[in-house]
mmCIF file of C-alpha atoms in Angstrom:
data_model
loop_
_atom_site.group_PDB
_atom_site.id
_atom_site.type_symbol
_atom_site.label_atom_id
_atom_site.label_comp_id
_atom_site.label_asym_id
_atom_site.label_seq_id
_atom_site.Cartn_x
_atom_site.Cartn_y
_atom_site.Cartn_z
ATOM 1 C CA UNK C 900 0.000 0.000 0.000
ATOM 2 C CA UNK C 901 1.110 3.561 -0.733
ATOM 3 C CA UNK C 902 1.014 5.905 2.249
ATOM 4 C CA UNK C 903 2.790 8.958 0.829
ATOM 5 C CA UNK C 904 1.037 12.268 1.367
ATOM 6 C CA UNK C 905 -0.930 11.004 4.359
ATOM 7 C CA UNK C 906 -0.207 11.505 8.061
ATOM 8 C CA UNK C 907 -0.964 8.267 9.883
ATOM 9 C CA UNK C 908 -3.049 8.794 12.997
ATOM 10 C CA UNK C 909 -2.720 6.874 16.258
ATOM 11 C CA UNK C 910 -5.736 4.696 15.473
ATOM 12 C CA UNK C 911 -4.416 3.847 12.009
ATOM 13 C CA UNK C 912 -0.998 2.989 13.439
ATOM 14 C CA UNK C 913 -2.520 0.493 15.882
ATOM 15 C CA UNK C 914 -4.361 -1.158 12.984
ATOM 16 C CA UNK C 915 -1.136 -1.402 10.965
ATOM 17 C CA UNK C 916 0.667 -3.028 13.917
ATOM 18 C CA UNK C 917 -1.998 -5.652 14.580
ATOM 19 C CA UNK C 918 -0.224 -8.318 12.440
ATOM 20 C CA UNK C 919 2.832 -7.964 14.673
ATOM 21 C CA UNK C 920 0.717 -8.666 17.734
ATOM 22 C CA UNK C 921 -1.186 -11.666 16.355
ATOM 23 C CA UNK C 922 1.606 -13.645 14.671
ATOM 24 C CA UNK C 923 2.970 -16.856 16.174
ATOM 25 C CA UNK C 924 6.535 -15.669 16.687
ATOM 26 C CA UNK C 925 6.077 -12.530 18.752
ATOM 27 C CA UNK C 926 9.561 -11.107 19.065
ATOM 28 C CA UNK C 927 9.637 -7.382 18.408
ATOM 29 C CA UNK C 928 12.658 -5.062 18.247
ATOM 30 C CA UNK C 929 11.959 -1.340 18.571
ATOM 31 C CA UNK C 930 14.820 0.891 17.415
ATOM 32 C CA UNK C 931 14.025 4.279 18.917
ATOM 33 C CA UNK C 932 15.863 7.401 17.771
ATOM 34 C CA UNK C 933 15.433 10.939 19.051
ATOM 35 C CA UNK C 934 14.392 12.325 15.642
ATOM 36 C CA UNK C 935 13.996 10.942 12.155
ATOM 37 C CA UNK C 936 12.189 11.808 8.905
ATOM 38 C CA UNK C 937 11.662 9.929 5.678
ATOM 39 C CA UNK C 938 13.690 12.603 3.856
ATOM 40 C CA UNK C 939 16.799 11.631 5.829
ATOM 41 C CA UNK C 940 17.100 8.415 3.803
ATOM 42 C CA UNK C 941 17.383 10.496 0.623
ATOM 43 C CA UNK C 942 19.287 13.517 1.905
ATOM 44 C CA UNK C 943 22.025 11.446 3.578
ATOM 45 C CA UNK C 944 22.574 9.169 0.609
ATOM 46 C CA UNK C 945 24.938 8.810 -2.319
ATOM 47 C CA UNK C 946 22.695 10.933 -4.541
ATOM 48 C CA UNK C 947 23.699 13.965 -2.452
ATOM 49 C CA UNK C 948 27.382 13.138 -2.591
ATOM 50 C CA UNK C 949 27.448 11.450 0.821
ATOM 51 C CA UNK C 950 28.604 7.974 1.668
ATOM 52 C CA UNK C 951 25.698 5.543 1.798
ATOM 53 C CA UNK C 952 24.870 5.434 5.510
ATOM 54 C CA UNK C 953 22.150 2.806 5.351
ATOM 55 C CA UNK C 954 23.935 -0.450 4.552
ATOM 56 C CA UNK C 955 21.353 -2.794 6.063
ATOM 57 C CA UNK C 956 19.004 -4.505 3.618
ATOM 58 C CA UNK C 957 16.444 -5.587 6.212
ATOM 59 C CA UNK C 958 13.595 -3.789 4.486
ATOM 60 C CA UNK C 959 14.300 -5.455 1.125
ATOM 61 C CA UNK C 960 15.134 -8.930 2.466
ATOM 62 C CA UNK C 961 12.171 -9.246 4.832
ATOM 63 C CA UNK C 962 9.132 -11.218 3.623
ATOM 64 C CA UNK C 963 6.854 -8.287 4.462
ATOM 65 C CA UNK C 964 7.496 -4.623 5.122
ATOM 66 C CA UNK C 965 5.657 -1.393 5.749
ATOM 67 C CA UNK C 966 6.919 2.179 5.266
ATOM 68 C CA UNK C 967 4.975 5.044 6.829
ATOM 69 C CA UNK C 968 6.504 8.353 5.652
ATOM 70 C CA UNK C 969 4.538 10.504 8.102
ATOM 71 C CA UNK C 970 3.137 9.468 11.474
ATOM 72 C CA UNK C 971 1.388 11.735 13.924
ATOM 73 C CA UNK C 972 3.607 12.710 16.856
ATOM 74 C CA UNK C 973 0.819 11.722 19.236
ATOM 75 C CA UNK C 974 0.988 8.188 17.876
ATOM 76 C CA UNK C 975 4.741 7.795 18.262
ATOM 77 C CA UNK C 976 4.565 9.392 21.696
ATOM 78 C CA UNK C 977 2.477 6.529 23.081
ATOM 79 C CA UNK C 978 3.890 3.780 20.838
ATOM 80 C CA UNK C 979 5.967 2.135 23.570
ATOM 81 C CA UNK C 980 3.074 2.209 26.032
ATOM 82 C CA UNK C 981 0.750 0.729 23.400
ATOM 83 C CA UNK C 982 3.148 -2.126 22.657
ATOM 84 C CA UNK C 983 3.577 -2.919 26.345
ATOM 85 C CA UNK C 984 -0.174 -2.959 26.948
ATOM 86 C CA UNK C 985 -0.937 -5.002 23.828
ATOM 87 C CA UNK C 986 0.538 -8.238 25.177
ATOM 88 C CA UNK C 987 2.483 -10.049 27.847
ATOM 89 C CA UNK C 988 5.885 -8.916 26.647
ATOM 90 C CA UNK C 989 9.171 -9.413 28.396
ATOM 91 C CA UNK C 990 10.547 -5.870 28.119
ATOM 92 C CA UNK C 991 14.307 -5.474 27.686
ATOM 93 C CA UNK C 992 15.821 -1.977 27.440
ATOM 94 C CA UNK C 993 19.083 -2.067 25.496
ATOM 95 C CA UNK C 994 20.813 1.154 26.484
ATOM 96 C CA UNK C 995 24.469 0.164 26.600
ATOM 97 C CA UNK C 996 24.212 -1.347 23.055
ATOM 98 C CA UNK C 997 26.113 -4.481 24.116
ATOM 99 C CA UNK C 998 24.607 -7.015 21.726
ATOM 100 C CA UNK C 999 26.636 -9.978 22.965
ATOM 101 C CA UNK C 1000 24.925 -9.873 26.358
ATOM 102 C CA UNK C 1001 21.362 -9.956 24.979
ATOM 103 C CA UNK C 1002 19.330 -12.746 26.536
ATOM 104 C CA UNK C 1003 16.316 -13.632 24.426
ATOM 105 C CA UNK C 1004 14.059 -16.562 25.275
ATOM 106 C CA UNK C 1005 12.300 -17.385 22.012
ATOM 107 C CA UNK C 1006 9.606 -19.399 23.790
ATOM 108 C CA UNK C 1007 8.147 -16.209 25.308
ATOM 109 C CA UNK C 1008 7.183 -12.940 23.588
ATOM 110 C CA UNK C 1009 10.028 -10.420 23.838
ATOM 111 C CA UNK C 1010 10.053 -6.685 23.316
ATOM 112 C CA UNK C 1011 13.547 -5.273 22.839
ATOM 113 C CA UNK C 1012 13.780 -1.482 23.027
ATOM 114 C CA UNK C 1013 17.112 -0.300 21.597
ATOM 115 C CA UNK C 1014 17.863 3.334 22.419
ATOM 116 C CA UNK C 1015 19.904 4.679 19.511
ATOM 117 C CA UNK C 1016 22.287 7.553 20.038
ATOM 118 C CA UNK C 1017 20.885 11.033 19.311
ATOM 119 C CA UNK C 1018 21.589 12.865 16.081
ATOM 120 C CA UNK C 1019 23.701 15.996 16.017
ATOM 121 C CA UNK C 1020 22.385 19.498 15.589
ATOM 122 C CA UNK C 1021 20.854 20.428 12.262
ATOM 123 C CA UNK C 1022 23.724 22.902 11.786
ATOM 124 C CA UNK C 1023 26.313 20.135 12.161
ATOM 125 C CA UNK C 1024 25.670 17.700 9.340
ATOM 126 C CA UNK C 1025 28.994 15.931 9.952
ATOM 127 C CA UNK C 1026 27.937 14.805 13.424
ATOM 128 C CA UNK C 1027 24.515 13.832 12.053
ATOM 129 C CA UNK C 1028 26.172 11.678 9.379
ATOM 130 C CA UNK C 1029 28.334 9.974 11.985
ATOM 131 C CA UNK C 1030 25.379 9.347 14.287
ATOM 132 C CA UNK C 1031 23.237 7.864 11.496
ATOM 133 C CA UNK C 1032 26.118 5.650 10.357
ATOM 134 C CA UNK C 1033 26.691 4.395 13.895
ATOM 135 C CA UNK C 1034 22.987 3.766 14.430
ATOM 136 C CA UNK C 1035 22.867 1.779 11.191
ATOM 137 C CA UNK C 1036 25.733 -0.390 12.466
ATOM 138 C CA UNK C 1037 23.879 -0.939 15.743
ATOM 139 C CA UNK C 1038 20.753 -2.024 13.871
ATOM 140 C CA UNK C 1039 22.877 -4.404 11.816
ATOM 141 C CA UNK C 1040 24.582 -5.926 14.870
ATOM 142 C CA UNK C 1041 21.314 -6.543 16.721
ATOM 143 C CA UNK C 1042 19.442 -8.023 13.761
ATOM 144 C CA UNK C 1043 22.399 -10.159 12.666
ATOM 145 C CA UNK C 1044 22.787 -11.555 16.176
ATOM 146 C CA UNK C 1045 19.113 -12.535 16.299
ATOM 147 C CA UNK C 1046 19.277 -14.108 12.842
ATOM 148 C CA UNK C 1047 22.331 -16.183 13.792
ATOM 149 C CA UNK C 1048 20.411 -17.507 16.798
ATOM 150 C CA UNK C 1049 17.544 -18.541 14.543
ATOM 151 C CA UNK C 1050 15.065 -16.220 16.262
ATOM 152 C CA UNK C 1051 12.185 -14.913 14.174
ATOM 153 C CA UNK C 1052 11.523 -11.265 14.868
ATOM 154 C CA UNK C 1053 9.956 -8.062 13.575
ATOM 155 C CA UNK C 1054 11.603 -4.632 13.560
ATOM 156 C CA UNK C 1055 10.208 -1.128 14.060
ATOM 157 C CA UNK C 1056 12.527 1.773 13.286
ATOM 158 C CA UNK C 1057 11.079 5.126 14.317
ATOM 159 C CA UNK C 1058 11.759 8.251 16.342
ATOM 160 C CA UNK C 1059 10.184 10.378 19.026
ATOM 161 C CA UNK C 1060 9.854 13.438 16.796
ATOM 162 C CA UNK C 1061 10.550 14.432 13.181
ATOM 163 C CA UNK C 1062 13.918 15.837 12.141
ATOM 164 C CA UNK C 1063 12.531 17.903 9.272
ATOM 165 C CA UNK C 1064 9.577 20.183 9.927
ATOM 166 C CA UNK C 1065 7.118 21.202 7.242
ATOM 167 C CA UNK C 1066 7.438 24.828 6.174
ATOM 168 C CA UNK C 1067 3.743 25.346 5.447
ATOM 169 C CA UNK C 1068 2.477 28.449 7.185
ATOM 170 C CA UNK C 1069 -0.398 26.632 8.833
ATOM 171 C CA UNK C 1070 1.966 24.026 10.273
ATOM 172 C CA UNK C 1071 4.681 26.464 11.335
ATOM 173 C CA UNK C 1072 2.145 28.451 13.333
ATOM 174 C CA UNK C 1073 1.367 25.309 15.328
ATOM 175 C CA UNK C 1074 4.993 24.239 15.784
ATOM 176 C CA UNK C 1075 6.492 27.487 17.064
ATOM 177 C CA UNK C 1076 8.367 27.156 20.344
ATOM 178 C CA UNK C 1077 6.272 27.642 23.436
ATOM 179 C CA UNK C 1078 6.983 27.078 27.084
ATOM 180 C CA UNK C 1079 5.496 23.977 28.614
ATOM 181 C CA UNK C 1080 3.563 26.126 31.070
ATOM 182 C CA UNK C 1081 1.522 27.551 28.206
ATOM 183 C CA UNK C 1082 1.257 24.768 25.635
ATOM 184 C CA UNK C 1083 -1.110 21.845 25.452
ATOM 185 C CA UNK C 1084 0.016 18.515 26.822
ATOM 186 C CA UNK C 1085 -0.660 16.699 23.549
ATOM 187 C CA UNK C 1086 1.912 18.837 21.732
ATOM 188 C CA UNK C 1087 4.735 17.479 23.903
ATOM 189 C CA UNK C 1088 6.821 14.608 22.643
ATOM 190 C CA UNK C 1089 6.886 13.161 26.168
ATOM 191 C CA UNK C 1090 5.762 14.283 29.632
ATOM 192 C CA UNK C 1091 8.175 15.782 32.163
ATOM 193 C CA UNK C 1092 9.749 13.726 34.925
ATOM 194 C CA UNK C 1093 7.955 14.247 38.229
ATOM 195 C CA UNK C 1094 8.963 13.460 41.794
ATOM 196 C CA UNK C 1095 6.086 13.005 44.228
ATOM 197 C CA UNK C 1096 5.798 12.993 47.996
ATOM 198 C CA UNK C 1097 2.539 11.343 48.944
ATOM 199 C CA UNK C 1098 -0.096 12.650 46.535
ATOM 200 C CA UNK C 1099 1.743 15.867 45.699
ATOM 201 C CA UNK C 1100 4.347 16.559 43.019
ATOM 202 C CA UNK C 1101 7.338 18.422 44.447
ATOM 203 C CA UNK C 1102 9.762 18.406 41.462
ATOM 204 C CA UNK C 1103 9.163 18.693 37.721
ATOM 205 C CA UNK C 1104 12.015 18.280 35.257
ATOM 206 C CA UNK C 1105 11.987 18.379 31.445
ATOM 207 C CA UNK C 1106 14.583 18.582 28.665
ATOM 208 C CA UNK C 1107 14.445 17.872 24.951
ATOM 209 C CA UNK C 1108 18.079 16.703 25.054
ATOM 210 C CA UNK C 1109 19.915 15.588 28.184
ATOM 211 C CA UNK C 1110 23.431 14.375 27.374
ATOM 212 C CA UNK C 1111 26.822 14.087 29.021
ATOM 213 C CA UNK C 1112 30.290 13.508 27.649
ATOM 214 C CA UNK C 1113 32.912 11.844 29.830
ATOM 215 C CA UNK C 1114 36.599 12.559 29.222
ATOM 216 C CA UNK C 1115 35.687 14.341 25.962
ATOM 217 C CA UNK C 1116 35.086 10.991 24.243
ATOM 218 C CA UNK C 1117 32.265 8.905 25.759
ATOM 219 C CA UNK C 1118 28.824 10.308 24.887
ATOM 220 C CA UNK C 1119 26.049 9.434 27.344
ATOM 221 C CA UNK C 1120 22.562 10.306 26.124
ATOM 222 C CA UNK C 1121 20.090 10.157 29.002
ATOM 223 C CA UNK C 1122 17.066 11.703 27.285
ATOM 224 C CA UNK C 1123 15.127 8.538 26.528
ATOM 225 C CA UNK C 1124 16.102 6.804 29.769
ATOM 226 C CA UNK C 1125 14.933 9.815 31.775
ATOM 227 C CA UNK C 1126 11.709 10.824 30.029
ATOM 228 C CA UNK C 1127 10.567 8.153 27.550
ATOM 229 C CA UNK C 1128 11.264 4.791 29.197
ATOM 230 C CA UNK C 1129 11.932 6.419 32.610
ATOM 231 C CA UNK C 1130 14.618 3.832 33.307
ATOM 232 C CA UNK C 1131 15.946 6.015 36.118
ATOM 233 C CA UNK C 1132 15.867 5.786 39.909
ATOM 234 C CA UNK C 1133 14.586 8.967 41.608
ATOM 235 C CA UNK C 1134 14.038 7.477 45.070
ATOM 236 C CA UNK C 1135 16.945 9.459 46.567
ATOM 237 C CA UNK C 1136 15.320 12.809 45.681
ATOM 238 C CA UNK C 1137 14.390 15.040 48.613
ATOM 239 C CA UNK C 1138 11.823 17.825 48.933
ATOM 240 C CA UNK C 1139 11.200 20.528 51.512
ATOM 241 C CA UNK C 1140 10.042 24.137 51.626
ATOM 242 C CA UNK C 1141 13.610 25.491 51.577
ATOM 243 C CA UNK C 1142 15.782 22.791 49.958
ATOM 244 C CA UNK C 1143 15.101 20.372 47.135
ATOM 245 C CA UNK C 1144 17.373 17.748 45.572
ATOM 246 C CA UNK C 1145 16.572 15.967 42.324
ATOM 247 C CA UNK C 1146 18.551 12.717 42.225
ATOM 248 C CA UNK C 1147 18.754 10.745 38.962
ATOM 249 C CA UNK C 1148 20.427 7.330 39.193
ATOM 250 C CA UNK C 1149 21.220 5.256 36.110
ATOM 251 C CA UNK C 1150 22.505 1.676 35.957
ATOM 252 C CA UNK C 1151 24.964 0.831 33.187
ATOM 253 C CA UNK C 1152 24.227 3.903 31.059
ATOM 254 C CA UNK C 1153 27.169 3.047 28.753
ATOM 255 C CA UNK C 1154 29.962 0.513 28.604
ATOM 256 C CA UNK C 1155 32.585 1.178 31.283
ATOM 257 C CA UNK C 1156 30.245 2.972 33.697
ATOM 258 C CA UNK C 1157 28.265 0.723 36.035
ATOM 259 C CA UNK C 1158 26.366 3.470 37.856
ATOM 260 C CA UNK C 1159 25.833 7.174 37.393
ATOM 261 C CA UNK C 1160 24.023 9.621 39.653
ATOM 262 C CA UNK C 1161 23.216 13.233 38.793
ATOM 263 C CA UNK C 1162 21.960 15.618 41.477
ATOM 264 C CA UNK C 1163 20.316 19.007 41.017
ATOM 265 C CA UNK C 1164 20.439 20.978 44.291
ATOM 266 C CA UNK C 1165 17.918 23.814 44.612
ATOM 267 C CA UNK C 1166 17.146 26.277 47.406
ATOM 268 C CA UNK C 1167 14.234 28.590 48.152
ATOM 269 C CA UNK C 1168 15.212 31.786 50.005
ATOM 270 C CA UNK C 1169 13.754 35.180 50.826
ATOM 271 C CA UNK C 1170 15.705 38.152 49.441
ATOM 272 C CA UNK C 1171 15.149 41.545 51.025
ATOM 273 C CA UNK C 1172 16.222 43.427 47.901
ATOM 274 C CA UNK C 1173 13.270 42.115 45.904
ATOM 275 C CA UNK C 1174 11.035 41.514 48.925
ATOM 276 C CA UNK C 1175 10.123 38.035 47.740
ATOM 277 C CA UNK C 1176 11.325 34.440 47.668
ATOM 278 C CA UNK C 1177 13.444 33.121 44.819
ATOM 279 C CA UNK C 1178 14.187 29.506 43.876
ATOM 280 C CA UNK C 1179 17.769 28.954 42.743
ATOM 281 C CA UNK C 1180 19.616 26.000 41.262
ATOM 282 C CA UNK C 1181 22.819 26.240 43.300
ATOM 283 C CA UNK C 1182 24.866 23.300 42.016
ATOM 284 C CA UNK C 1183 24.879 20.133 39.918
ATOM 285 C CA UNK C 1184 26.751 17.024 41.065
ATOM 286 C CA UNK C 1185 27.783 13.919 39.112
ATOM 287 C CA UNK C 1186 28.794 10.732 40.928
ATOM 288 C CA UNK C 1187 30.308 7.975 38.784
ATOM 289 C CA UNK C 1188 30.468 4.403 40.128
ATOM 290 C CA UNK C 1189 30.000 5.737 43.670
ATOM 291 C CA UNK C 1190 33.574 7.077 43.746
ATOM 292 C CA UNK C 1191 34.316 9.843 41.268
ATOM 293 C CA UNK C 1192 32.591 13.034 42.378
ATOM 294 C CA UNK C 1193 32.217 16.045 40.087
ATOM 295 C CA UNK C 1194 30.593 19.297 41.190
ATOM 296 C CA UNK C 1195 29.467 22.262 39.121
ATOM 297 C CA UNK C 1196 28.425 25.679 40.332
ATOM 298 C CA UNK C 1197 25.538 27.200 38.413
ATOM 299 C CA UNK C 1198 25.127 30.710 37.080
ATOM 300 C CA UNK C 1199 21.949 32.497 35.987
ATOM 301 C CA UNK C 1200 19.457 29.775 36.931
ATOM 302 C CA UNK C 1201 16.918 31.366 39.269
ATOM 303 C CA UNK C 1202 13.262 32.338 39.218
ATOM 304 C CA UNK C 1203 10.603 33.689 41.581
ATOM 305 C CA UNK C 1204 9.508 30.948 43.938
ATOM 306 C CA UNK C 1205 6.076 30.726 42.298
ATOM 307 C CA UNK C 1206 7.550 30.255 38.811
ATOM 308 C CA UNK C 1207 9.419 27.515 36.993
ATOM 309 C CA UNK C 1208 12.716 28.141 35.207
ATOM 310 C CA UNK C 1209 13.243 27.644 31.465
ATOM 311 C CA UNK C 1210 16.341 27.982 29.311
ATOM 312 C CA UNK C 1211 16.971 26.905 25.753
ATOM 313 C CA UNK C 1212 20.592 25.846 26.341
ATOM 314 C CA UNK C 1213 22.242 24.873 29.628
ATOM 315 C CA UNK C 1214 25.651 23.266 29.953
ATOM 316 C CA UNK C 1215 29.371 23.655 30.345
ATOM 317 C CA UNK C 1216 29.915 25.547 27.089
ATOM 318 C CA UNK C 1217 30.843 29.220 27.312
ATOM 319 C CA UNK C 1218 28.310 29.987 24.582
ATOM 320 C CA UNK C 1219 25.313 28.860 26.631
ATOM 321 C CA UNK C 1220 23.225 31.505 28.424
ATOM 322 C CA UNK C 1221 23.106 29.360 31.592
ATOM 323 C CA UNK C 1222 26.456 27.792 32.451
ATOM 324 C CA UNK C 1223 27.651 24.940 34.650
ATOM 325 C CA UNK C 1224 31.073 25.960 35.947
ATOM 326 C CA UNK C 1225 33.385 23.158 37.208
ATOM 327 C CA UNK C 1226 34.069 23.475 40.935
ATOM 328 C CA UNK C 1227 36.655 20.681 41.290
ATOM 329 C CA UNK C 1228 39.179 18.876 39.111
ATOM 330 C CA UNK C 1229 36.915 15.890 38.441
ATOM 331 C CA UNK C 1230 34.253 18.185 36.967
ATOM 332 C CA UNK C 1231 36.698 19.254 34.245
ATOM 333 C CA UNK C 1232 36.427 15.738 32.778
ATOM 334 C CA UNK C 1233 32.712 16.151 32.076
ATOM 335 C CA UNK C 1234 30.737 18.087 29.481
ATOM 336 C CA UNK C 1235 27.024 18.647 30.025
ATOM 337 C CA UNK C 1236 24.488 19.469 27.277
ATOM 338 C CA UNK C 1237 20.865 20.230 28.164
ATOM 339 C CA UNK C 1238 18.415 21.641 25.616
ATOM 340 C CA UNK C 1239 15.051 23.236 26.449
ATOM 341 C CA UNK C 1240 15.550 22.794 30.173
ATOM 342 C CA UNK C 1241 12.542 23.482 32.373
ATOM 343 C CA UNK C 1242 12.675 22.733 36.076
ATOM 344 C CA UNK C 1243 10.588 23.570 39.123
ATOM 345 C CA UNK C 1244 11.244 22.423 42.664
ATOM 346 C CA UNK C 1245 8.800 24.488 44.719
ATOM 347 C CA UNK C 1246 5.146 25.561 44.754
ATOM 348 C CA UNK C 1247 3.902 23.118 42.104
ATOM 349 C CA UNK C 1248 0.143 23.322 41.566
ATOM 350 C CA UNK C 1249 -1.976 20.619 39.872
ATOM 351 C CA UNK C 1250 1.142 18.626 38.947
ATOM 352 C CA UNK C 1251 1.983 21.118 36.194
ATOM 353 C CA UNK C 1252 4.706 23.640 35.495
ATOM 354 C CA UNK C 1253 3.953 27.171 36.588
ATOM 355 C CA UNK C 1254 4.609 30.221 34.411
ATOM 356 C CA UNK C 1255 8.221 30.006 33.219
ATOM 357 C CA UNK C 1256 10.905 32.598 33.884
ATOM 358 C CA UNK C 1257 13.200 32.412 30.856
ATOM 359 C CA UNK C 1258 16.977 32.802 31.033
ATOM 360 C CA UNK C 1259 16.970 35.007 27.927
ATOM 361 C CA UNK C 1260 16.353 38.650 28.820
ATOM 362 C CA UNK C 1261 13.924 40.856 26.952
ATOM 363 C CA UNK C 1262 16.666 42.908 25.289
ATOM 364 C CA UNK C 1263 18.651 40.329 23.377
ATOM 365 C CA UNK C 1264 21.661 41.291 21.190
ATOM 366 C CA UNK C 1265 19.402 41.094 18.139
ATOM 367 C CA UNK C 1266 16.912 43.504 19.697
ATOM 368 C CA UNK C 1267 19.695 45.941 20.665
ATOM 369 C CA UNK C 1268 21.102 45.784 17.123
ATOM 370 C CA UNK C 1269 17.674 46.502 15.681
ATOM 371 C CA UNK C 1270 17.112 49.431 18.057
ATOM 372 C CA UNK C 1271 20.514 51.019 17.360
ATOM 373 C CA UNK C 1272 20.067 50.601 13.585
ATOM 374 C CA UNK C 1273 16.568 52.098 13.760
ATOM 375 C CA UNK C 1274 17.816 55.091 15.772
ATOM 376 C CA UNK C 1275 20.604 55.772 13.234
ATOM 377 C CA UNK C 1276 18.198 55.574 10.301
ATOM 378 C CA UNK C 1277 15.703 57.788 12.124
ATOM 379 C CA UNK C 1278 18.434 60.378 12.797
ATOM 380 C CA UNK C 1279 19.426 60.374 9.087
ATOM 381 C CA UNK C 1280 15.791 60.806 8.078
ATOM 382 C CA UNK C 1281 15.280 63.637 10.573
ATOM 383 C CA UNK C 1282 18.424 65.415 9.390
ATOM 384 C CA UNK C 1283 17.362 65.083 5.754
ATOM 385 C CA UNK C 1284 13.885 66.472 6.442
ATOM 386 C CA UNK C 1285 15.441 69.367 8.409
ATOM 387 C CA UNK C 1286 17.779 70.249 5.496
ATOM 388 C CA UNK C 1287 14.906 70.112 3.000
ATOM 389 C CA UNK C 1288 12.856 72.474 5.181
ATOM 390 C CA UNK C 1289 15.729 75.017 5.098
ATOM 391 C CA UNK C 1290 15.525 75.368 1.322
ATOM 392 C CA UNK C 1291 13.935 78.673 0.049
ATOM 393 C CA UNK C 1292 12.502 79.517 -3.354
ATOM 394 C CA UNK C 1293 13.265 82.622 -5.422
ATOM 395 C CA UNK C 1294 10.855 85.544 -4.964
ATOM 396 C CA UNK C 1295 12.455 87.816 -7.651
ATOM 397 C CA UNK C 1296 13.340 86.971 -11.267
ATOM 398 C CA UNK C 1297 15.309 88.652 -14.126
ATOM 399 C CA UNK C 1298 13.383 90.654 -16.707
ATOM 400 C CA UNK C 1299 15.130 90.198 -20.115
ATOM 401 C CA UNK C 1300 13.801 93.597 -21.255
ATOM 402 C CA UNK C 1301 14.938 95.452 -18.157
ATOM 403 C CA UNK C 1302 18.148 95.966 -16.215
ATOM 404 C CA UNK C 1303 19.904 92.963 -14.642
ATOM 405 C CA UNK C 1304 18.661 91.890 -11.258
ATOM 406 C CA UNK C 1305 21.014 92.770 -8.435
ATOM 407 C CA UNK C 1306 20.745 90.796 -5.178
ATOM 408 C CA UNK C 1307 22.673 92.248 -2.225
ATOM 409 C CA UNK C 1308 24.974 89.894 -0.325
ATOM 410 C CA UNK C 1309 22.929 90.381 2.826
ATOM 411 C CA UNK C 1310 19.884 88.680 1.294
#
């Protein structure tokens, strides 16, 4: 069937996946990427002068296949939950991408969720090429290992959100960036992480990209483990009216690291200068394998106590508006990248983010440049109008039949 030009809804997607749920051999592998579009298979191909990144021939060699060029984000958002609820699966999250240690019992239905590494920024096509090539190798290793074991399986390759957004005006108006405090829940790719005490939510945490880099070489992407599959331990988090600690513990996030804990320490204090309470993210701590301790001091992450805090880019880079500054030698071995951070540790109402205080001020460099340019152009226009108003017209003219006109120098 041809599905081009049609956006598959959530109901249609469940109907398409029914054969996977009713077949005899129910082994399903879900390759989940952070973003992907059907155009990527053409754009990053040999026709555009690139090396062919997609070497696997699974789609062509399989007895049956289905390609859906466009799927509603709401459908992919709840895909994993739908698959888990559709049958008695044995769920296995493959986050460290160690294929040799996969344990698959073919007698029982298995659902393998392979978290692929995130793609680079749209402005860095080299990193995107490398990420797609590495993800293709991972897909090849997993499928080849299952084939060698004689296990029959089905594969789903998809992403949480599209990598290429339509430029139609009606779509762009709906996809413009909005803070989570103001947008509808259905427009989110995944819900924020929440920490509860009793029946009340005391911490909300969201990020579109949450990644670390150890020793400038090992990339650790924690986005899917934190928000999508929520394969993270938050039991060590603490909440109070004055101090809040968000503790995120991960087991075997990558090869070579058995445990990783990340702490966000926040305080709520009254400041006499503003005559109100402010919530501040004071520091971020990283504990690797229970021994190596890295601490970062935080700059420019604060908001009124009744608000949440939002910032488009937070990390160790000097170019980010909100920075994490290393406080000890161990912290210098880590790089932190957080995109679209929104966090709130106090005064949460109805389990939702409050109005967001953004890290970007009202007068950005672009606004200042526009104001200065406008003032200069306005001054030139005013000066030109003033000079034109000083011009006078002649009130006396020569008569060719009479004597020559004489104008005194004083006039």
